[in-house]
Short mmCIF file of C-alpha atoms and ligand atoms in Angstrom, two decimals:
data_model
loop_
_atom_site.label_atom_id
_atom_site.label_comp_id
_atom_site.label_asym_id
_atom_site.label_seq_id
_atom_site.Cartn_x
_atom_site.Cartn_y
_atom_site.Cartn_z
CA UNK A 1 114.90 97.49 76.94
CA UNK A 2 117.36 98.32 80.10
CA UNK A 3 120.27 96.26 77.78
CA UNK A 4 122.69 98.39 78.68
CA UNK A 5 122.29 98.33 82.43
CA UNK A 6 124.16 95.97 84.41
CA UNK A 7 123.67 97.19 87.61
CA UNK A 8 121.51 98.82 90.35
CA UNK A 9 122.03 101.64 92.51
CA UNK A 10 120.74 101.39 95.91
CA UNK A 11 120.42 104.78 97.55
CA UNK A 12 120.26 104.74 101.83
CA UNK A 13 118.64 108.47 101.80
CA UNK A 14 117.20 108.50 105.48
CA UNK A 15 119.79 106.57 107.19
CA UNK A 16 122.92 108.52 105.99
CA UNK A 17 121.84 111.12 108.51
CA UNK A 18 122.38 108.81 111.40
CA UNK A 19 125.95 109.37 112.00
CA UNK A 20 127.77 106.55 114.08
CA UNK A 21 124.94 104.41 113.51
CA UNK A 22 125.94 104.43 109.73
CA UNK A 23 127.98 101.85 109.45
CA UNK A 24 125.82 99.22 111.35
CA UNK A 25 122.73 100.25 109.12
CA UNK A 26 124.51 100.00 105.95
CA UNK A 27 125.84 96.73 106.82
CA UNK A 28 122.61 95.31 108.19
CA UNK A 29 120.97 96.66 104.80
CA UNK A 30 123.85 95.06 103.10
CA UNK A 31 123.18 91.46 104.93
CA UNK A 32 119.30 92.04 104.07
CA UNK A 33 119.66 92.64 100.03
CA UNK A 34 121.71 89.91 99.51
CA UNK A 35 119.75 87.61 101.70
CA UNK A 36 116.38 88.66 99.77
CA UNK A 37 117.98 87.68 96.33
CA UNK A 38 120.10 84.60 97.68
CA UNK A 39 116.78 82.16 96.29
CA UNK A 40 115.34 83.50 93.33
CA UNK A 41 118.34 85.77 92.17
CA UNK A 42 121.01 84.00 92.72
CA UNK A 43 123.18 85.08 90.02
CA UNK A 44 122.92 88.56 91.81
CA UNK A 45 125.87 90.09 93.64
CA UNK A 46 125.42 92.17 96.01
CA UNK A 47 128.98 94.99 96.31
CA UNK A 48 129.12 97.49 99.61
CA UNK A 49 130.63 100.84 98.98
CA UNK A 50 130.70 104.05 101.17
CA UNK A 51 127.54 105.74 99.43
CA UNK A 52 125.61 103.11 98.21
CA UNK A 53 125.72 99.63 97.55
CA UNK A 54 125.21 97.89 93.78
CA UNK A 55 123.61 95.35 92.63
CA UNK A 56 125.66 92.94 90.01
CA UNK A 57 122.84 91.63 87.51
CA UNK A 58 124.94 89.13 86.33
CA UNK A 59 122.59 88.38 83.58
CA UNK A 60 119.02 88.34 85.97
CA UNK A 61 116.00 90.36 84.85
CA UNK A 62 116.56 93.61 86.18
CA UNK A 63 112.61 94.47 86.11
CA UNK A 64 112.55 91.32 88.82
CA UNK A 65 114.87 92.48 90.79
CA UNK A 66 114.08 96.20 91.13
CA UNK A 67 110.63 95.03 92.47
CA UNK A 68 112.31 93.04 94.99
CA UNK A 69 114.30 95.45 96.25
CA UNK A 70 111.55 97.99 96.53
CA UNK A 71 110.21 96.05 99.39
CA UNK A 72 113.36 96.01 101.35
CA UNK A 73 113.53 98.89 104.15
CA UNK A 74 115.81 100.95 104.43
CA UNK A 75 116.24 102.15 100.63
CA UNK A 76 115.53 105.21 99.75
CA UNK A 77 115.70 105.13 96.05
CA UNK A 78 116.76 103.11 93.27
CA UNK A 79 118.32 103.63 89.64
CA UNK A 80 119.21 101.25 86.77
CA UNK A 81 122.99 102.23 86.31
CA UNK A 82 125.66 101.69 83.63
CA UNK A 83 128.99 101.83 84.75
CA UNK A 84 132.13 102.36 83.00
CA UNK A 85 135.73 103.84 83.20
CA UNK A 86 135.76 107.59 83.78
CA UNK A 87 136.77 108.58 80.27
CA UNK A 88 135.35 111.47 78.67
CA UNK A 89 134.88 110.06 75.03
CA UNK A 90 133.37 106.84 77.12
CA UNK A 91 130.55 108.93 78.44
CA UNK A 92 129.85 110.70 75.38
CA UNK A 93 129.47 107.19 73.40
CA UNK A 94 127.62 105.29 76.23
CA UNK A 95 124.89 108.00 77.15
CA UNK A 96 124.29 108.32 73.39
CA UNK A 97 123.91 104.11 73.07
CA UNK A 98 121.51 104.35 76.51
CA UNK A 99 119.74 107.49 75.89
CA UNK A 100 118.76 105.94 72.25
CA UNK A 101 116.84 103.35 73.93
CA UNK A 102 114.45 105.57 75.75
CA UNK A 103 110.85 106.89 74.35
CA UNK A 104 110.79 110.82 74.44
CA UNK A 105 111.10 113.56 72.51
CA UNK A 106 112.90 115.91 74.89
CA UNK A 107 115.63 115.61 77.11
CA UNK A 108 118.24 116.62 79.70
CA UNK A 109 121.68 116.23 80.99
CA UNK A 110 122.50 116.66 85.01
CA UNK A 111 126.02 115.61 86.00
CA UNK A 112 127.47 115.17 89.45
CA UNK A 113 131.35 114.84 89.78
CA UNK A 114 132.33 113.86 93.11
CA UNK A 115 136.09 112.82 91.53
CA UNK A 116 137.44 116.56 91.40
CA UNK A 117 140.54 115.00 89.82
CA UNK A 118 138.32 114.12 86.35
CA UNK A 119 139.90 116.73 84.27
CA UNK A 120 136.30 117.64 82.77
CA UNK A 121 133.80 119.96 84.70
CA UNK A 122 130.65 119.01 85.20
CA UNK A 123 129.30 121.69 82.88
CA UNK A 124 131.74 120.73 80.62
CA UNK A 125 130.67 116.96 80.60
CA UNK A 126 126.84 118.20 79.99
CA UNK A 127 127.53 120.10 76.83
CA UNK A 128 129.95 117.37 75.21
CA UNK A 129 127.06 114.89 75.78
CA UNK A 130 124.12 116.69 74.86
CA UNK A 131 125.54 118.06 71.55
CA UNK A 132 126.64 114.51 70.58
CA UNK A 133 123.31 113.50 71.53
CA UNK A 134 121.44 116.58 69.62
CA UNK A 135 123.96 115.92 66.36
CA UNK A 136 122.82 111.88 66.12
CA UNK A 137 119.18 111.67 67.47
CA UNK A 138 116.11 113.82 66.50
CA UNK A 139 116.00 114.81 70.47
CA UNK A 140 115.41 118.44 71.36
CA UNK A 141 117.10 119.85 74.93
CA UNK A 142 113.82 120.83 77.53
CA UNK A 143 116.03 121.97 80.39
CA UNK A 144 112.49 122.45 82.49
CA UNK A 145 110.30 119.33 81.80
CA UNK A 146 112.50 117.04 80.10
CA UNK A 147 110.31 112.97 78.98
CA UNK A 148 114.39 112.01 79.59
CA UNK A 149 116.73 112.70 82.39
CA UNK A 150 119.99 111.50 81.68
CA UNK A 151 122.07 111.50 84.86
CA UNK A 152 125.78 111.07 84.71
CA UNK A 153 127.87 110.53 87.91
CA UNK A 154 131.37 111.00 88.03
CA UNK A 155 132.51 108.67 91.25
CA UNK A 156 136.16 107.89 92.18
CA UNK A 157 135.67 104.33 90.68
CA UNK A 158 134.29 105.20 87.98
CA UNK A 159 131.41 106.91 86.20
CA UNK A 160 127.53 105.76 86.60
CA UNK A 161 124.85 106.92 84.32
CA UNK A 162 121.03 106.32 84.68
CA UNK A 163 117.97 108.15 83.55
CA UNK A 164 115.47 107.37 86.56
CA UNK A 165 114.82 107.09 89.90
CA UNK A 166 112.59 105.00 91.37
CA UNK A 167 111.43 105.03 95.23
CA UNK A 168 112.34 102.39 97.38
CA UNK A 169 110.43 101.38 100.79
CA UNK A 170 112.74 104.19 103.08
CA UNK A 171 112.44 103.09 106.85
CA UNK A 172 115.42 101.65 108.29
CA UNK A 173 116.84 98.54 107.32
CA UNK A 174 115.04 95.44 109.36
CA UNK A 175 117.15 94.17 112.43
CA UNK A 176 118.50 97.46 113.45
CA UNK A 177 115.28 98.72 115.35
CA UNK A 178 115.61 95.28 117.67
CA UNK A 179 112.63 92.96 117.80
CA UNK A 180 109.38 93.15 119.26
CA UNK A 181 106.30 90.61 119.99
CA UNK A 182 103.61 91.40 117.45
CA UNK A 183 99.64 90.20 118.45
CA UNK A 184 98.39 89.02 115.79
CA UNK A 185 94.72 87.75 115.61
CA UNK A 186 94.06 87.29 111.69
CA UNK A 187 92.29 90.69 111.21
CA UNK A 188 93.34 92.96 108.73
CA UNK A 189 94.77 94.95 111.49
CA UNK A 190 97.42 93.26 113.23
CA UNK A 191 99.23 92.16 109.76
CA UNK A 192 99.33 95.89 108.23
CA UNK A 193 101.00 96.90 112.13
CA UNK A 194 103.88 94.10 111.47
CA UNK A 195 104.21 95.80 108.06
CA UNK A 196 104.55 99.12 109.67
CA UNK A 197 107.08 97.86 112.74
CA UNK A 198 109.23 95.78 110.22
CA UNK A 199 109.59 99.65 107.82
CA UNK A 200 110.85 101.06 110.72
CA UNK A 201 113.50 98.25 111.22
CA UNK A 202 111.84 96.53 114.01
CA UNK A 203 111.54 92.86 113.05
CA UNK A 204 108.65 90.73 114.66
CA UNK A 205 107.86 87.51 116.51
CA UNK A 206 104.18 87.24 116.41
CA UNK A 207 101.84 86.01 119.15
CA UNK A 208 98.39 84.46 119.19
CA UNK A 209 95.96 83.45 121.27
CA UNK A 210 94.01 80.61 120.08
CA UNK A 211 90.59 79.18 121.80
CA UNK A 212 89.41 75.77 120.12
CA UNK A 213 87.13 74.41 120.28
CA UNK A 214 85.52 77.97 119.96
CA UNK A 215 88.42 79.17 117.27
CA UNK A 216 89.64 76.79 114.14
CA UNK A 217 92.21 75.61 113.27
CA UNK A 218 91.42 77.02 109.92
CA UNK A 219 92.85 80.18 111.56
CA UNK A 220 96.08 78.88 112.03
CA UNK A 221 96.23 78.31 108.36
CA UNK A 222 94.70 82.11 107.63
CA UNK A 223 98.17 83.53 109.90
CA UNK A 224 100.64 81.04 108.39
CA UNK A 225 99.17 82.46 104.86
CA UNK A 226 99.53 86.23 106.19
CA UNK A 227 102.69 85.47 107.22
CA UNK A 228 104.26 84.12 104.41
CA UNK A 229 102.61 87.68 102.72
CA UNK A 230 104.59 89.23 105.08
CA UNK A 231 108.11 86.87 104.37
CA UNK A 232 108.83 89.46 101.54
CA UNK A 233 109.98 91.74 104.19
CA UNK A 234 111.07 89.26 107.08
CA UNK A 235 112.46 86.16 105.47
CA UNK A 236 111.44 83.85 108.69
CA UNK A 237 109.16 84.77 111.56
CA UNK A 238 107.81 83.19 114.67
CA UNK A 239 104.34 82.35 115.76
CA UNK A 240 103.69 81.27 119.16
CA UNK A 241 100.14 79.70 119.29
CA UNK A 242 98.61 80.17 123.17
CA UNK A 243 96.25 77.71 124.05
CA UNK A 244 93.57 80.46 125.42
CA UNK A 245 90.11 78.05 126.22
CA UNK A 246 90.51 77.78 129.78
CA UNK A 247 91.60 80.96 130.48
CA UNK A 248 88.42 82.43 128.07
CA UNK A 249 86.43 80.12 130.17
CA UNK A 250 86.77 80.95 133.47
CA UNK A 251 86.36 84.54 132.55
CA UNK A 252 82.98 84.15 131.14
CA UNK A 253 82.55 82.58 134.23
CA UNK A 254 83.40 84.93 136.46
CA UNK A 255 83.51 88.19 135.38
CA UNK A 256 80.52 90.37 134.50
CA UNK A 257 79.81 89.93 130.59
CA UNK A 258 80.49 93.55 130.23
CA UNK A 259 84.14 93.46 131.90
CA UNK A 260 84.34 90.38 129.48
CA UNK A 261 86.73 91.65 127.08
CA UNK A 262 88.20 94.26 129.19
CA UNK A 263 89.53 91.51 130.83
CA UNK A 264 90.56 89.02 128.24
CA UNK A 265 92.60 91.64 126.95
CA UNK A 266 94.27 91.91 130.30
CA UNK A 267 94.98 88.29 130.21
CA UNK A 268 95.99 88.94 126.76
CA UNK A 269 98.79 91.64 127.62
CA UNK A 270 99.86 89.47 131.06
CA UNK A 271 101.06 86.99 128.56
CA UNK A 272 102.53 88.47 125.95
CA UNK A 273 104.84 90.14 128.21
CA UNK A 274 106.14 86.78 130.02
CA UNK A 275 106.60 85.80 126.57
CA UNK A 276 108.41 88.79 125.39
CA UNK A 277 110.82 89.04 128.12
CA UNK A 278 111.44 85.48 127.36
CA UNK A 279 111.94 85.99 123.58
CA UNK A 280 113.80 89.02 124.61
CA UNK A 281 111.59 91.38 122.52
CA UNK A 282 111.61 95.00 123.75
CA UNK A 283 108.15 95.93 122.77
CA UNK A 284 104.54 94.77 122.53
CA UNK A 285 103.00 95.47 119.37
CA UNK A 286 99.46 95.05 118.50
CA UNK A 287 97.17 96.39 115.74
CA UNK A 288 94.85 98.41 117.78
CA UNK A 289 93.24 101.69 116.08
CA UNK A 290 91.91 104.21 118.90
CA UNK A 291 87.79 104.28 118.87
CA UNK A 292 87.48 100.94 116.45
CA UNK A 293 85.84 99.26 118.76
CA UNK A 294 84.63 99.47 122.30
CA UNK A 295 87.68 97.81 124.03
CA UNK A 296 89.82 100.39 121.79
CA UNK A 297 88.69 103.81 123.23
CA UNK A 298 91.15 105.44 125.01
CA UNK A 299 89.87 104.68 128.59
CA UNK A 300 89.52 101.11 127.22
CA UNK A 301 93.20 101.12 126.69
CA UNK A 302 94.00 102.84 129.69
CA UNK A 303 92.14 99.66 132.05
CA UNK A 304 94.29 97.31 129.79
CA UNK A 305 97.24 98.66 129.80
CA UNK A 306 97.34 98.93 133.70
CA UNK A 307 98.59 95.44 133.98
CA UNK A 308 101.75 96.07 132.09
CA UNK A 309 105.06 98.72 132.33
CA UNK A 310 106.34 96.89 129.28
CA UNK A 311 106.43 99.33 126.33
CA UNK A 312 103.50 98.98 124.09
CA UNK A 313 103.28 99.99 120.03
CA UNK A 314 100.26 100.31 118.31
CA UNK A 315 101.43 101.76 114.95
CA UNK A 316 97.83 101.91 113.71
CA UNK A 317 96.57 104.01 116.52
CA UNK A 318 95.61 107.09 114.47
CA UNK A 319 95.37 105.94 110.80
CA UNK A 320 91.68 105.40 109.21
CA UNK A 321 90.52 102.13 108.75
CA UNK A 322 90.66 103.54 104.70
CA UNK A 323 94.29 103.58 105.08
CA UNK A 324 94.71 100.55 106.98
CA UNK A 325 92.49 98.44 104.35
CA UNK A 326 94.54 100.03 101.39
CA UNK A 327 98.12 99.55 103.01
CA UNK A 328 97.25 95.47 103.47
CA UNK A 329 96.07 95.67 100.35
CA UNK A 330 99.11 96.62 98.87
CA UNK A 331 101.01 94.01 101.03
CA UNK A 332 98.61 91.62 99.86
CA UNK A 333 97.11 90.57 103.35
CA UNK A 334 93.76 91.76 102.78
CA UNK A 335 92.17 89.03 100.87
CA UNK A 336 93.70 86.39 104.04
CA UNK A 337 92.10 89.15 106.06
CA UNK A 338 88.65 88.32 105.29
CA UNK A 339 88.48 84.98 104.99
CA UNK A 340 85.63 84.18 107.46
CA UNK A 341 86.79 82.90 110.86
CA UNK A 342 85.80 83.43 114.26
CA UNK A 343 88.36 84.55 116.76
CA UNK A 344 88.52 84.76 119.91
CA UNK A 345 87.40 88.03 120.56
CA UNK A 346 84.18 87.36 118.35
CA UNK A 347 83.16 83.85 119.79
CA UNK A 348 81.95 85.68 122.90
CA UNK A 349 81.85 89.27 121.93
CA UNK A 350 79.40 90.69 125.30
CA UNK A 351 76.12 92.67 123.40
CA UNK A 352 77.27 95.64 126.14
CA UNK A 353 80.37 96.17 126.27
CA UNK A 354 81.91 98.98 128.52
CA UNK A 355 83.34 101.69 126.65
CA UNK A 356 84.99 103.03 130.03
CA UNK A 357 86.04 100.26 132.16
CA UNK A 358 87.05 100.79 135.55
CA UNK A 359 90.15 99.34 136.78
CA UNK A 360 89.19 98.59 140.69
CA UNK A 361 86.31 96.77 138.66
CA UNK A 362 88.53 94.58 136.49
CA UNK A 363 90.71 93.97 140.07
CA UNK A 364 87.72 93.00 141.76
CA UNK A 365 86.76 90.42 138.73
CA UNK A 366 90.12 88.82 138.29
CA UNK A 367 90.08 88.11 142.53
CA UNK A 368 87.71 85.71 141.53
CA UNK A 369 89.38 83.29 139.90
CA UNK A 370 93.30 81.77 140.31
CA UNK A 371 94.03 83.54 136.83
CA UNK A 372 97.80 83.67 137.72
CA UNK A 373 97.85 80.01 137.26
CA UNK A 374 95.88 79.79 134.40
CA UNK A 375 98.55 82.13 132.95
CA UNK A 376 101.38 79.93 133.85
CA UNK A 377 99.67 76.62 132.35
CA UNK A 378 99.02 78.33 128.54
CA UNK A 379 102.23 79.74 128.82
CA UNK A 380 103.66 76.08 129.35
CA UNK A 381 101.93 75.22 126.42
CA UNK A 382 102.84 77.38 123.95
CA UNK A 383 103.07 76.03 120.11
CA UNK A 384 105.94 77.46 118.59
CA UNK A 385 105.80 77.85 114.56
CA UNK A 386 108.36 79.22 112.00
CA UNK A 387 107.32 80.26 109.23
CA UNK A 388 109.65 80.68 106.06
CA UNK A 389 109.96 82.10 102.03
CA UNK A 390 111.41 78.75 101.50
CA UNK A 391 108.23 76.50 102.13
P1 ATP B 401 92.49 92.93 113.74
O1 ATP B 401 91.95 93.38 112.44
O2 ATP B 401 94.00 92.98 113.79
O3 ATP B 401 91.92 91.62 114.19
P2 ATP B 401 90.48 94.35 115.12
O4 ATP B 401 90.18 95.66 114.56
O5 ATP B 401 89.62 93.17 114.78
O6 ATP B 401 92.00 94.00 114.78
P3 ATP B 401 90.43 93.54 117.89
O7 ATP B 401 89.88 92.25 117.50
O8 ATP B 401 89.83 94.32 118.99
O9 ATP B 401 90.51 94.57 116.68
O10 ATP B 401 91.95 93.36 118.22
C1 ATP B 401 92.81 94.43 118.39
C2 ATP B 401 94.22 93.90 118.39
O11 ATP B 401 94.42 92.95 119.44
C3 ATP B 401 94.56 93.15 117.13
O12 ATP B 401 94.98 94.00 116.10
C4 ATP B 401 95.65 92.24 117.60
O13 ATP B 401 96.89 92.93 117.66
C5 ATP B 401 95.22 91.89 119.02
N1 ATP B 401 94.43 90.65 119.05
C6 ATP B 401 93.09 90.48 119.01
N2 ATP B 401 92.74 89.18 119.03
C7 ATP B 401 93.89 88.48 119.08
C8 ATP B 401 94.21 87.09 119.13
N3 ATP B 401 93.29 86.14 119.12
N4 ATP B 401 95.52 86.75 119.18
C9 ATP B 401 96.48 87.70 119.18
N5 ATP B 401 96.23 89.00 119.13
C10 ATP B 401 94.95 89.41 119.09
MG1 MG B 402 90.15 91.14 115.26
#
């Protein structure tokens, strides 16, 4: 099967619409592709033209690498393609030899020719084709609900044809949306948001907060896993481990066990945007889902927020907890997911939480303690991982 096809045809779909920014997407997309087959497809090359871009086989399994390139963003579609020299008795013989290989009974001819100087119409092309193909195969035409498309593309460099489509990941290509500081705790949450962020071109350093002895280190190893899940789409990313047991402390402490996590999360936020300026990330990310859980309702999120102007994205702020679990399924985070651990938020989780914290309360809590300088020390103390496809 798929003998004849030497190359694939990336299609951009979303992205040509974006103008000036065309040319930087394309070659971001361009740099992306060939650095996802660089390891395990390394016969692959990887050729940048106007339209599209194609990808040279050079003998590698095209099944392989079609599923590989499905989970790039930024692709709208792909096809298997033979290419050859425009040359009408070429196309006739070739779509015959490809079409032979597929199972159907039925089938169809669309051409496209974008080289107006092809001294064949496209109508033209369609009837030599299908009558060569009706005279030497048993297929009938279906011109509605054909089992075979057979495409035919008549470029300026020469002629493509392919008989399906299949859908690629679409967003943007990663890198072009800038970088932002992902939270990530080890829930299934917070990996299916980094999934969502990186599809829209935004790649990720990710952030966690980390309270041993309270927390494992058998979390560390549940992220690294998650992470290398999500190395498909972002070949290296960066962890930053927080050491958060002091802080934690000193708010069960001081503040009132329903302000608890209110609270935490405040600390929480403080830090991630110290470290995001310093990482120069231009967002906060985190995988919070309005009405979850108590310190997710919206006037939860409003007493958080308050301690930060730095832009915050919570791409799973209106999608079920149905769609979240079947999304990191398919990005194969789920089973990490649920690995039993205890994080931070669970080690202490208050039996009353508030589900509308105040913020004069939270200000009067945090006067009680010299939090700033708590802030300062985990920040000094930051563990910095990266984590690779390589390893
Ligand atoms: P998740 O499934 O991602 O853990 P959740 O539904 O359990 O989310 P919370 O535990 O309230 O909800 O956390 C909400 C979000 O806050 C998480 O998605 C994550 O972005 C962030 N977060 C929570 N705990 C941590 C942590 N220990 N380190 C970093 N980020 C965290
Ligand atoms: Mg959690």
């Amino acid at each position: 099967m798929n003998t004849h096809y030497e190359l694939i045809m990336v299609r951009f779909g979303e992205l040509s619409t974006k103008g000036k920014n065309k040319k930087d997407f394309i070659q971001t997309l361009f740099k992306n592709i060939k650095n996802a087959l660089k390891n395990d497809f390394s016969r692959c090359e990887v050729e940048r033209r106007f339209d599209h871009i194609y990808v040279h086989l050079n003998g590698e399994d095209i099944n392989l690498v079609g599923n590989r390139l499905q989970d790039i963003s930024g692709i709208h579609s792909l096809s298997f393609v033979h290419r050859l020299e425009s040359n009408i008795d070429n196309i006739i013989n070739d779509s015959l030899t490809l079409i032979k290989e597929e199972a159907g009974q039925t089938f169809k001819v669309n051409c496209k020719r974008a080289d107006k100087s092809f001294p064949y119409i496209s109508d033209k092309i369609v009837r030599l084709v299908a009558s060569n193909i009706l005279k030497n195969t048993s297929l009938k035409v279906d011109v509605h609900n054909p089992d075979i498309k057979l495409n035919i593309e008549v470029r300026m460099e020469a002629t493509y044809i392919y008989m399906k489509t299949i859908p690629g990941a679409g967003g943007y290509p990663l890198g072009v949306g800038g970088k932002a500081l992902l939270m990530l705790s080890g829930g299934i949450d917070s990996p299916v948001a980094a999934y969502e962020l990186m599809r829209r071109g935004v790649s990720i350093e990710c952030i966690h907060f980390a309270s041993p002895p309270y927390t494992q280190v058998g979390v560390i190893y549940k992220l690294i896993d998650i992470l290398k899940c999500l190395n498909r789409y972002q070949a290296s990313i960066k962890l930053h481990i927080v050491p958060f047991t002091k802080l934690q402390e000193s708010i069960y402490q001081f503040v009132d066990e329903s302000y608890c996590i209110t609270i935490m999360r405040r600390m929480m936020y403080r830090i991630s945007e110290k470290v995001a300026r310093r990482r120069k990330c231009l967002a906060i990310a985190s995988g919070e889902s309005i009405g979850q859980v108590a310190s997710q309702t919206l006037s939860s999120m409003m007493a958080i927020n308050a301690v930060t102007s730095f832009p915050i994205i919570r791409p799973l702020s209106t999608i079920d907890k149905l769609d979240i679990i079947n999304t990191s399924k398919k990005i194969n985070t789920y089973d990490i997911s649920i690995r039993p651990f205890e994080d931070c938020c669970t080690i202490f989780t208050p039996k009353n939480p508030k589900t509308s914290p105040k913020e004069d309360e939270c200000i009067k809590f945090e006067a009680k303690f010299d939090y700033l300088s708590l802030i300062d020390e985990a920040i000094n103390n930051i563990e910095t991982k990266i984590i690779n496809s390589e390893e």
